[in-house]
mmCIF file of C-alpha atoms and ligand atoms in Angstrom:
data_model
loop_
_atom_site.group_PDB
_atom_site.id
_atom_site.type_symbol
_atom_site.label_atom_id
_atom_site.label_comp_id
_atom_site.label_asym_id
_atom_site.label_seq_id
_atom_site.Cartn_x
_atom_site.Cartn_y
_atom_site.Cartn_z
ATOM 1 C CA UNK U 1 -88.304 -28.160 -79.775
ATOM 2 C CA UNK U 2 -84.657 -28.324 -81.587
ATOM 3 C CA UNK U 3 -81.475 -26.111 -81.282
ATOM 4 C CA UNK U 4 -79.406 -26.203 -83.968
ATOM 5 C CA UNK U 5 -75.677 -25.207 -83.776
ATOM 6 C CA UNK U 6 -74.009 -24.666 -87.234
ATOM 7 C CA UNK U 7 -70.619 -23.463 -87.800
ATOM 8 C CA UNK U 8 -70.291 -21.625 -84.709
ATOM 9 C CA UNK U 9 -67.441 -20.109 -82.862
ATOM 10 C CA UNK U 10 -67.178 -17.579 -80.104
ATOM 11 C CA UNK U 11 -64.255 -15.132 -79.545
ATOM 12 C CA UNK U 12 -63.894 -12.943 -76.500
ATOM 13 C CA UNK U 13 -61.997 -9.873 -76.570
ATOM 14 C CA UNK U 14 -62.112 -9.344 -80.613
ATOM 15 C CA UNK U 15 -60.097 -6.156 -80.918
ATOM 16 C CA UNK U 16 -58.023 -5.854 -78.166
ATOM 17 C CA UNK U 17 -55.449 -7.753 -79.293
ATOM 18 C CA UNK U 18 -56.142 -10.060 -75.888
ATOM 19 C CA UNK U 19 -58.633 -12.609 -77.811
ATOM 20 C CA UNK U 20 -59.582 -15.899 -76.502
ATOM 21 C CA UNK U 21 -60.919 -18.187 -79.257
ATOM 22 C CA UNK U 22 -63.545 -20.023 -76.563
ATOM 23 C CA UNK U 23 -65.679 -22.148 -79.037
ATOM 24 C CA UNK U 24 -64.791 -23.231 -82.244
ATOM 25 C CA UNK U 25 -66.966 -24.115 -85.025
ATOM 26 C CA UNK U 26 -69.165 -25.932 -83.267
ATOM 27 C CA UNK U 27 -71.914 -28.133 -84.981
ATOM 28 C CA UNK U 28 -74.794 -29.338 -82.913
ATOM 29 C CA UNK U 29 -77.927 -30.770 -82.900
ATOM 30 C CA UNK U 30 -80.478 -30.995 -79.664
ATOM 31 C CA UNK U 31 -83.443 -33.014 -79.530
ATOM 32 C CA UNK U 32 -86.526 -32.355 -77.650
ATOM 33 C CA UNK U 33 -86.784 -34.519 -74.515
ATOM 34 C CA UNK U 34 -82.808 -35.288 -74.337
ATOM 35 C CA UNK U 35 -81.111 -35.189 -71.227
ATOM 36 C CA UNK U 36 -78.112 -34.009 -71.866
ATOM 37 C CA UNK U 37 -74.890 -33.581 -70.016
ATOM 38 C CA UNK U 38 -72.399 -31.437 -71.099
ATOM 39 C CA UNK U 39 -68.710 -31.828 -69.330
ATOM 40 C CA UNK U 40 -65.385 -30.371 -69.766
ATOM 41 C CA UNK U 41 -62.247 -29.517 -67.847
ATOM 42 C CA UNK U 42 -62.329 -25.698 -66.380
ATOM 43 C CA UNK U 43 -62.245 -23.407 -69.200
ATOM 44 C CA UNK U 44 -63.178 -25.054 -72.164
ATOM 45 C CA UNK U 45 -66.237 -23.253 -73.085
ATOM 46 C CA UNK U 46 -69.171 -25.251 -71.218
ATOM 47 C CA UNK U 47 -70.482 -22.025 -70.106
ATOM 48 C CA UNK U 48 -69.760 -19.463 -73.293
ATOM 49 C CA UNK U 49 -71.740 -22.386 -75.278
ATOM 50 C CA UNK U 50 -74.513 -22.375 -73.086
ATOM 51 C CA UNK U 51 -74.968 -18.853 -72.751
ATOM 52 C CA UNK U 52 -75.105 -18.817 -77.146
ATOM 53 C CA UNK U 53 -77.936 -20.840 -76.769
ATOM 54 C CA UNK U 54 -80.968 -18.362 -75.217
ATOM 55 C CA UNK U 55 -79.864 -15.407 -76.973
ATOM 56 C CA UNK U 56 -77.926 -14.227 -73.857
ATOM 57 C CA UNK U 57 -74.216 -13.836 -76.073
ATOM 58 C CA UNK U 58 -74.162 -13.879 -79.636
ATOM 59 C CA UNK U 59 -71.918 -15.532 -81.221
ATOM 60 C CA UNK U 60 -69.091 -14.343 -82.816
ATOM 61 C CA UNK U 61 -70.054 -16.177 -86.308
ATOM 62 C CA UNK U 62 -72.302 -18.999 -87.243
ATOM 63 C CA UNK U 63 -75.870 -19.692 -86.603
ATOM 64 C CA UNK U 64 -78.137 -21.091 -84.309
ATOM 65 C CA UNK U 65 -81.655 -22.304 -85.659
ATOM 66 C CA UNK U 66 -84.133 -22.680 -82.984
ATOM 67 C CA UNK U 67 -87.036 -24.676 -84.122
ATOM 68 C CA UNK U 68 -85.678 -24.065 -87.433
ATOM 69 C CA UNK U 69 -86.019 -20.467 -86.779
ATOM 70 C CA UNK U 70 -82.438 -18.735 -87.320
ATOM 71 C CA UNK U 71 -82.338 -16.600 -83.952
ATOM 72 C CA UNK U 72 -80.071 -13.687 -85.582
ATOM 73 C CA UNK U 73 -82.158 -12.907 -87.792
ATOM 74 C CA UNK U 74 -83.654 -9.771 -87.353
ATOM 75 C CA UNK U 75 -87.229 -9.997 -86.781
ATOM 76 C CA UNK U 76 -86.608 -13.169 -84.548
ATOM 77 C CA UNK U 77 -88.353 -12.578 -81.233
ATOM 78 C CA UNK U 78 -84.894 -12.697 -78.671
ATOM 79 C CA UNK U 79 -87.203 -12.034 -75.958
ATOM 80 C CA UNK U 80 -89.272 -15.025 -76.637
ATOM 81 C CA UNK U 81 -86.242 -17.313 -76.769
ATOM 82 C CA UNK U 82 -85.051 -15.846 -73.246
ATOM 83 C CA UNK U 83 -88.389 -17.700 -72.163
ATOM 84 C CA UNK U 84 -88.245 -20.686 -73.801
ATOM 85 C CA UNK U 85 -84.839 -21.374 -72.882
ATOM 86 C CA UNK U 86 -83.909 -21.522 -69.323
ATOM 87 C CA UNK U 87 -80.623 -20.857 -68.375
ATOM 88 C CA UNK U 88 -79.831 -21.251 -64.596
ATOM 89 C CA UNK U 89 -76.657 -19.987 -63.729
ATOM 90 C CA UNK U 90 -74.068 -21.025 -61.623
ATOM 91 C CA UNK U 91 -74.119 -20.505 -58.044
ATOM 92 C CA UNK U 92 -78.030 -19.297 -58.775
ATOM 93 C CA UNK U 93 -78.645 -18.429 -55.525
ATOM 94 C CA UNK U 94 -76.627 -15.473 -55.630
ATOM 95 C CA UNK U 95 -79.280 -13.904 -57.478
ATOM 96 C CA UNK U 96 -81.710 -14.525 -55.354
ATOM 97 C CA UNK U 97 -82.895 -11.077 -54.467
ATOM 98 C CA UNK U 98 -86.332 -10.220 -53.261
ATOM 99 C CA UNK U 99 -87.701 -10.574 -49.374
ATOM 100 C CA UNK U 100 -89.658 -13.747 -49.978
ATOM 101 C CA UNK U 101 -89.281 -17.025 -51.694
ATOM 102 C CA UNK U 102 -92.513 -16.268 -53.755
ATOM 103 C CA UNK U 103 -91.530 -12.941 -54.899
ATOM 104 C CA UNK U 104 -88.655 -14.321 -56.257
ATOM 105 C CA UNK U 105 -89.855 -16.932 -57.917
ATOM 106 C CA UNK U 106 -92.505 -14.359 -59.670
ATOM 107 C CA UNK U 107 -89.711 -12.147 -60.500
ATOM 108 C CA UNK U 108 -89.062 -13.353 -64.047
ATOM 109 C CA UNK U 109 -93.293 -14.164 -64.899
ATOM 110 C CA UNK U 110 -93.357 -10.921 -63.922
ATOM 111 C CA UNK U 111 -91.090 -9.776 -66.374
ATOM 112 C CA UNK U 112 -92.792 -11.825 -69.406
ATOM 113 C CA UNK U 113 -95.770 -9.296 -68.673
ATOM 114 C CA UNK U 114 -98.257 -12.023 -67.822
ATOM 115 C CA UNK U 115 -101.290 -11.271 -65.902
ATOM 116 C CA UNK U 116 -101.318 -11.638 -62.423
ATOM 117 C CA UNK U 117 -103.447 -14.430 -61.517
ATOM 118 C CA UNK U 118 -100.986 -16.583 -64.285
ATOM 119 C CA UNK U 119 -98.003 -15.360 -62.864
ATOM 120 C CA UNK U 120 -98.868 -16.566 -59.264
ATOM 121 C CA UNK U 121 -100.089 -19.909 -60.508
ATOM 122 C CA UNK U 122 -97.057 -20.555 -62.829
ATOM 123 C CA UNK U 123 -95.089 -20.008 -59.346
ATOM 124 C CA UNK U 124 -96.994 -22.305 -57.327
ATOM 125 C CA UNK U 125 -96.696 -24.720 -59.851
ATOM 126 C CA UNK U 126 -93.177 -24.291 -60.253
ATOM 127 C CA UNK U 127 -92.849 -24.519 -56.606
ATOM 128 C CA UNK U 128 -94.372 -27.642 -56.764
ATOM 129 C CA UNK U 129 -92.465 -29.022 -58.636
ATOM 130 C CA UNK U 130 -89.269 -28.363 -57.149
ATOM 131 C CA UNK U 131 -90.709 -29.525 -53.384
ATOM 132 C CA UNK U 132 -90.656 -26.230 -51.893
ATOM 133 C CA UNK U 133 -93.452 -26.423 -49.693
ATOM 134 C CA UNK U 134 -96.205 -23.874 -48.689
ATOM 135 C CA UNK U 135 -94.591 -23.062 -45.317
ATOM 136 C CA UNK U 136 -91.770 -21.648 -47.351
ATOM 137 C CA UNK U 137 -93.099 -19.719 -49.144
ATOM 138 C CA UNK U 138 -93.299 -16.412 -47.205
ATOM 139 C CA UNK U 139 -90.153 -17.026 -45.914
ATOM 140 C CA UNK U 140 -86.739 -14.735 -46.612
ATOM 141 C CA UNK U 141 -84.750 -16.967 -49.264
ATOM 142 C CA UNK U 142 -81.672 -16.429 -47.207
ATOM 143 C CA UNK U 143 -82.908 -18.590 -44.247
ATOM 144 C CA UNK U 144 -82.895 -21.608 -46.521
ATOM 145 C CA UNK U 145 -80.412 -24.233 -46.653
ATOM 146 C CA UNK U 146 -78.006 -24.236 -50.175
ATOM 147 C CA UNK U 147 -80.019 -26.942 -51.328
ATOM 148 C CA UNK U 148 -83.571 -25.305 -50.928
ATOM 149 C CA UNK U 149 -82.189 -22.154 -52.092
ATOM 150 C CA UNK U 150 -81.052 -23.302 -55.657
ATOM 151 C CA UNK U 151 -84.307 -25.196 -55.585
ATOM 152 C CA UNK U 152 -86.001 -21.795 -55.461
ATOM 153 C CA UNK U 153 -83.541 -20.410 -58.088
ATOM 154 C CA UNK U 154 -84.712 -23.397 -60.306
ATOM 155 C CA UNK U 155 -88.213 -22.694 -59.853
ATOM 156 C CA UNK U 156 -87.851 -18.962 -60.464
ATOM 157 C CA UNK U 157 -86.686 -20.418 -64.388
ATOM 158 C CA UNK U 158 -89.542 -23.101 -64.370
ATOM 159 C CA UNK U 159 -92.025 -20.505 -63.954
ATOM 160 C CA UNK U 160 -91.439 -18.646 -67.090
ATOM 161 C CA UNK U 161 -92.442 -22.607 -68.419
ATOM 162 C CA UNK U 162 -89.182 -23.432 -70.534
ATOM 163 C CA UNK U 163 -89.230 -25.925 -73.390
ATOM 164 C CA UNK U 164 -85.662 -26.458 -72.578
ATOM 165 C CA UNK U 165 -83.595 -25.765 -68.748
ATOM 166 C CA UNK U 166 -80.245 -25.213 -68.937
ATOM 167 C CA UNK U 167 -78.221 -25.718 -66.197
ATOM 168 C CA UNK U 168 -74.742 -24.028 -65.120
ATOM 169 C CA UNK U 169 -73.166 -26.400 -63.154
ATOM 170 C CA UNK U 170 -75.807 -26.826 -60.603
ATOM 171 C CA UNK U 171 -74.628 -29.030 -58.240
ATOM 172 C CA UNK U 172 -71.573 -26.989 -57.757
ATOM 173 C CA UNK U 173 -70.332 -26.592 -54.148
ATOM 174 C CA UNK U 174 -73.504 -28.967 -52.426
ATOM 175 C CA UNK U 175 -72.822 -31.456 -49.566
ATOM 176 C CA UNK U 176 -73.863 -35.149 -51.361
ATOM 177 C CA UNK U 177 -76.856 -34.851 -49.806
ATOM 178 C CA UNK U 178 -77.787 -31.555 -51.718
ATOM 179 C CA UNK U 179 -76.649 -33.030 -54.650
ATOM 180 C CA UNK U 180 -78.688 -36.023 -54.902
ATOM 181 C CA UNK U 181 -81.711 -33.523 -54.353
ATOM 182 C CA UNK U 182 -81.040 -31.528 -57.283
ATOM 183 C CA UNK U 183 -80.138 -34.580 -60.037
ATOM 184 C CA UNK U 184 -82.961 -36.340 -58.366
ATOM 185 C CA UNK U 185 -85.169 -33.427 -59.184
ATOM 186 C CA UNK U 186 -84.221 -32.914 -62.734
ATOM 187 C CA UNK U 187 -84.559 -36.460 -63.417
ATOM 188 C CA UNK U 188 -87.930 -36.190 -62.029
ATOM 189 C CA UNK U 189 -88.957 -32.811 -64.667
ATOM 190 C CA UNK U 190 -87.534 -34.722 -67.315
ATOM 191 C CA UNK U 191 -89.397 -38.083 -66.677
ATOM 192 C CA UNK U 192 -92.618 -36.286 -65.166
ATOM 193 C CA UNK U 193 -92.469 -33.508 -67.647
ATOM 194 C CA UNK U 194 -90.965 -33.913 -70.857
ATOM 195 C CA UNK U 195 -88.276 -31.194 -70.307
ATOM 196 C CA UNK U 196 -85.386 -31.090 -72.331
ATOM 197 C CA UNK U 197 -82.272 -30.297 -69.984
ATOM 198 C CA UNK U 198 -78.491 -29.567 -70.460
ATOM 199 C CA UNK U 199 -76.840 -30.183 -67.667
ATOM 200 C CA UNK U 200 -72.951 -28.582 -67.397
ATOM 201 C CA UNK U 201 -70.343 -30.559 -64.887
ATOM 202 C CA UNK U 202 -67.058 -30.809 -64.879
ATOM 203 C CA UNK U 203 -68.007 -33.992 -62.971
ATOM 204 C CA UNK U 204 -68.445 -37.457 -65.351
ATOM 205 C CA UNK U 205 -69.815 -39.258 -61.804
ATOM 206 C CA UNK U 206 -72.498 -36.844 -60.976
ATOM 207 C CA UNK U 207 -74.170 -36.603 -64.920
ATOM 208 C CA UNK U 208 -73.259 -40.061 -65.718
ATOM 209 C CA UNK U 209 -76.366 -42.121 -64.599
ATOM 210 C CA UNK U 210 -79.052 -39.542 -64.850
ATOM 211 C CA UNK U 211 -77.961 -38.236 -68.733
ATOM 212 C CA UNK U 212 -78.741 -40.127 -71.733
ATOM 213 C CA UNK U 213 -76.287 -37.881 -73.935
ATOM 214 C CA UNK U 214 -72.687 -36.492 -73.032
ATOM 215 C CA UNK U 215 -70.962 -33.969 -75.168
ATOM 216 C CA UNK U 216 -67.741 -33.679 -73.984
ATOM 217 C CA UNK U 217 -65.922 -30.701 -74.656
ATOM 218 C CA UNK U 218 -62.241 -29.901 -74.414
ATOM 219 C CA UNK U 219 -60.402 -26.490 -75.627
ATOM 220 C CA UNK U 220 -63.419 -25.339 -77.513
ATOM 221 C CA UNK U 221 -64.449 -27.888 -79.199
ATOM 222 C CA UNK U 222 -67.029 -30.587 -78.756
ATOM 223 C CA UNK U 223 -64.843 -33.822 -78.992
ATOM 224 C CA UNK U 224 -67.025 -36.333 -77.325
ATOM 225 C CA UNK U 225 -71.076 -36.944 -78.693
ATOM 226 C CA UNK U 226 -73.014 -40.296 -77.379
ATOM 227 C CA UNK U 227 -74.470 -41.946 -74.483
ATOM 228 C CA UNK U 228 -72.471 -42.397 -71.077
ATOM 229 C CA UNK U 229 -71.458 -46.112 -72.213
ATOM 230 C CA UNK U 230 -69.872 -45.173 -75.828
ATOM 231 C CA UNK U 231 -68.129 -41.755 -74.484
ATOM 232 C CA UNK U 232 -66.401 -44.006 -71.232
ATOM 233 C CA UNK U 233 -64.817 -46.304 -73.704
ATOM 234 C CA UNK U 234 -62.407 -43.334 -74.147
ATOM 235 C CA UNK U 235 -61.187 -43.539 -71.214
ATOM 236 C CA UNK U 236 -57.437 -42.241 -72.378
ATOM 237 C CA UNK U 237 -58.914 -39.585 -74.115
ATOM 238 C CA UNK U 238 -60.847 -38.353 -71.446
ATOM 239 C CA UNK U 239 -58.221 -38.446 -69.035
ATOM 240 C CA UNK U 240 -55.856 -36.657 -71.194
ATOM 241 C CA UNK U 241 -57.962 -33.760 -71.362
ATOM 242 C CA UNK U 242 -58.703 -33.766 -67.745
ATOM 243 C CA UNK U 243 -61.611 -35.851 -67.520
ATOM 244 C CA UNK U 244 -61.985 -38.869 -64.786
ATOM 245 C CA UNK U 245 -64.572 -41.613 -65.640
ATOM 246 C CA UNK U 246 -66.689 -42.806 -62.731
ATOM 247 C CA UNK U 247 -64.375 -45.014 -60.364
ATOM 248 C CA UNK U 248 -66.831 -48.038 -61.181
ATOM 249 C CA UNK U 249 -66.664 -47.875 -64.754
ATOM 250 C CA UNK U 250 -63.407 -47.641 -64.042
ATOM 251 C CA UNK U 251 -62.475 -51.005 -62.295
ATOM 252 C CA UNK U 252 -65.093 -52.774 -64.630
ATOM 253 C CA UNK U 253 -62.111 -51.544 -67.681
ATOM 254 C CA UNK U 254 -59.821 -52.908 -65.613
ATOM 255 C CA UNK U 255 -61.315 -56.327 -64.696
ATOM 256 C CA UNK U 256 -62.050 -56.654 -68.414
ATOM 257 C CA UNK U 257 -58.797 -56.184 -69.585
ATOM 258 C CA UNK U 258 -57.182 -58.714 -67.028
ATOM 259 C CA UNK U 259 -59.267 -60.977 -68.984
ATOM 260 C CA UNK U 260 -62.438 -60.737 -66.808
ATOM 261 C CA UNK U 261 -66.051 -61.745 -68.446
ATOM 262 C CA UNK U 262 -67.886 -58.332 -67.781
ATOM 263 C CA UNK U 263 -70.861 -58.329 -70.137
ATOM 264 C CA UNK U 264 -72.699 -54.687 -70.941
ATOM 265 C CA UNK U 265 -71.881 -51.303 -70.399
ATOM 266 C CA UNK U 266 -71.655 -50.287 -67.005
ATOM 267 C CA UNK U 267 -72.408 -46.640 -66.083
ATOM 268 C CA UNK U 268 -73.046 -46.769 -62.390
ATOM 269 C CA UNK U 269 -71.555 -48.179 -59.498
ATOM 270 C CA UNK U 270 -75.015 -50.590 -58.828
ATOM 271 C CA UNK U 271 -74.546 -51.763 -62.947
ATOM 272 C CA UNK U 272 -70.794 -52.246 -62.327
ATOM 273 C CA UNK U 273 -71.872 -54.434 -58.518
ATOM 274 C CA UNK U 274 -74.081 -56.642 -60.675
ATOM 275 C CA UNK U 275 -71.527 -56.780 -63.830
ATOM 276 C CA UNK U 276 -69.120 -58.499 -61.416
ATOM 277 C CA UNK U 277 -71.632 -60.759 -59.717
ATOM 278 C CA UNK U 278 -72.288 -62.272 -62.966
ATOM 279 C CA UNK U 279 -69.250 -62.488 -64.148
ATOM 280 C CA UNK U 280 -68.356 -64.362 -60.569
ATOM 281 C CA UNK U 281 -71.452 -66.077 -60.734
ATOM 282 C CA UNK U 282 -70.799 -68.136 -63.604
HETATM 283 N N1 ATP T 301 -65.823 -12.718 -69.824
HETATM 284 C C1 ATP T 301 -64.754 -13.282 -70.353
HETATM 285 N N2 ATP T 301 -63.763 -12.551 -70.897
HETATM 286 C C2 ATP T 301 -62.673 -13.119 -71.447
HETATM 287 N N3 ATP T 301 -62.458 -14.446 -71.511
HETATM 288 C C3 ATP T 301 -63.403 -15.243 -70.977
HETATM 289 C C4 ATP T 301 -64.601 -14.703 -70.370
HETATM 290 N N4 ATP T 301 -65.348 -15.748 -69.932
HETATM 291 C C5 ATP T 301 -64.670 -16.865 -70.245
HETATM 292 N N5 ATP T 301 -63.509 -16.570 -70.870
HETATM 293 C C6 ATP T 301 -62.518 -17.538 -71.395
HETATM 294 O O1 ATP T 301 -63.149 -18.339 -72.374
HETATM 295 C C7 ATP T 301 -62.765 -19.697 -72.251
HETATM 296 C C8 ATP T 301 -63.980 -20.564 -71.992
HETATM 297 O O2 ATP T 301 -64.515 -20.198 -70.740
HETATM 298 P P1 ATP T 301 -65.858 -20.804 -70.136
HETATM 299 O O3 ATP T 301 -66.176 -20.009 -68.934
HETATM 300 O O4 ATP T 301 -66.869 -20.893 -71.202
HETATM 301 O O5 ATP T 301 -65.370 -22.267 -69.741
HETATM 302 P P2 ATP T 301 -66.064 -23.351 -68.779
HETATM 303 O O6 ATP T 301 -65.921 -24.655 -69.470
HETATM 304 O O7 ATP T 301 -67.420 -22.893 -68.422
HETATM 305 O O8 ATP T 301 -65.112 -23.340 -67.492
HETATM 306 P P3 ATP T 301 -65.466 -23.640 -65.944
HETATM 307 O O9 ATP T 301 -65.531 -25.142 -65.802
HETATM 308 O O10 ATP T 301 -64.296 -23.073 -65.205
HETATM 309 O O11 ATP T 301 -66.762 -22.955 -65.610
HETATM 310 C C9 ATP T 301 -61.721 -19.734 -71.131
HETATM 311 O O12 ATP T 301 -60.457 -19.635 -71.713
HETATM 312 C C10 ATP T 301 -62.039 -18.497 -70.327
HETATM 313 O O13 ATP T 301 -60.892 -18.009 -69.680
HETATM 314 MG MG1 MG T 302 -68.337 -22.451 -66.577
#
């Protein structure tokens, strides 16, 4: 699996004299099995980009390759691409629709045309693997806590089997609790399962020690590309667009530049802990 973004920009509004230039000329390679995080202050095109990439929006020019494949041109198979990349939207769980949690998570397999038999066992897998147990599984999605419900939302996507999930913001508007369920489960498909995921947050502390890229973006443009330690050495950058590093990386910048021996690259608050024990240990 690769995505390839070349050249490409995104306008809404072209002809109404009310245009809003959301992404511009971006260039942009994804890798299978990266774990991407992609953050950005409110507004500057995390979720335009996002929707470019399974054919949902086209873009307003450029192209994006998909396995090499350029997916405007005109025998490309858009259908196809819905499948193989799954976008989950924000607040998912507002979609959720149907009276059960199984119907719902059949909805889209159904919609691929698979036979039956497939469809159900692509579900229970997919339930599976997001922890939903059998005793749920009758069960009107509504009764379930946020947590469980985007959980179900997830699996709906995971049925259609994905080469790449795509994630809107997906721990948006969880207690802590729910939140560590969800990164914990995508860290757990992307370990267990090879999946490639982009994850959108405007949050640097909630991608930061699960992602092994961050693209930052700011006005449109992508103007961050590397792993959590490189892109937290711009701190000032990132704060003048809006962008708070993780409190721990934080105080580790600051200790350093009062002259304290921090060694590595912290990215987490348990790195940072140990960072200073070793620097007071010696
Ligand atoms: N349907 C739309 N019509 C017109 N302008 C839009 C539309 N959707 C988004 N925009 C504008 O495009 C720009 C990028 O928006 P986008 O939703 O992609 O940003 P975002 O990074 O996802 O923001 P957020 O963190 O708030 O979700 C913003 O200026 C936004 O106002
Ligand atoms: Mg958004």
């Amino acid at each position: 699996m690769s995505i390839k973004l070349q050249d490409v920009n995104y306008i809404y509004g072209i002809g109404t004299g009310q245009e809003i230039h959301a992404l511009k000329n971006i260039n942009l390679e994804i890798n299978n099995g990266e774990f991407i995080g992609l953050a950005g202050h409110t507004g500057s095109g995390k979720s335009t980009l996002v929707q470019l990439l399974n054919g949902l929006m086209r873009a307003s020019s450029g192209v994006i390759y998909y396995n090499g494949q350029n997916i405007y041109d005109k025998l490309y198979n858009m259908h196809s691409l819905r499948s193989k990349v799954g976008l989950v939207f924000q607040y998912p769980e507002h979609q959720l629709f149907e009276t059960t949690v199984i119907n719902d998570v059949q909805f889209g397999p159904k919609n691929l045309g698979l036979p039956q038999l497939e469809m159900e066992l692509r579900s229970f897998q997919a339930l599976k693997m997001v922890g939903i147990g059998d005793e749920l599984l009758d069960v009107s999605p509504f009764t379930l806590s946020g947590g469980q419900k985007r959980r179900v939302a997830i699996a709906g996507i995971l049925a259609m089997q994905p080469e790449v999930l795509v994630l809107d913001e997906p721990v948006a508007g969880l207690d802590p609790a729910g939140r560590d369920e969800i990164l914990g489960l995508l860290k757990k498909l992307h370990s267990e399962n090879n999946i490639t995921i982009i994850l959108v947050s405007h949050s640097m502390d909630d991608i930061a020690k699960y992602v092994n890229r961050m693209l930052v973006m700011n006005k449109g443009e992508i103007v961050l590309d590397g792993n959590p330690a490189k892109v937290f050495q711009f701190e000032k950058e990132l704060e003048r667009i809006g962008l708070g590093i993780p409190q721990a990386v934080k105080v580790c910048h600051q200790l350093r530049e009062a002259g304290a021996y921090i060694t590595g690259e912290p990215i987490t608050a348990e790195d940072c802990a140990e960072a200073i024990y070793q620097w007071l240990k010696v």
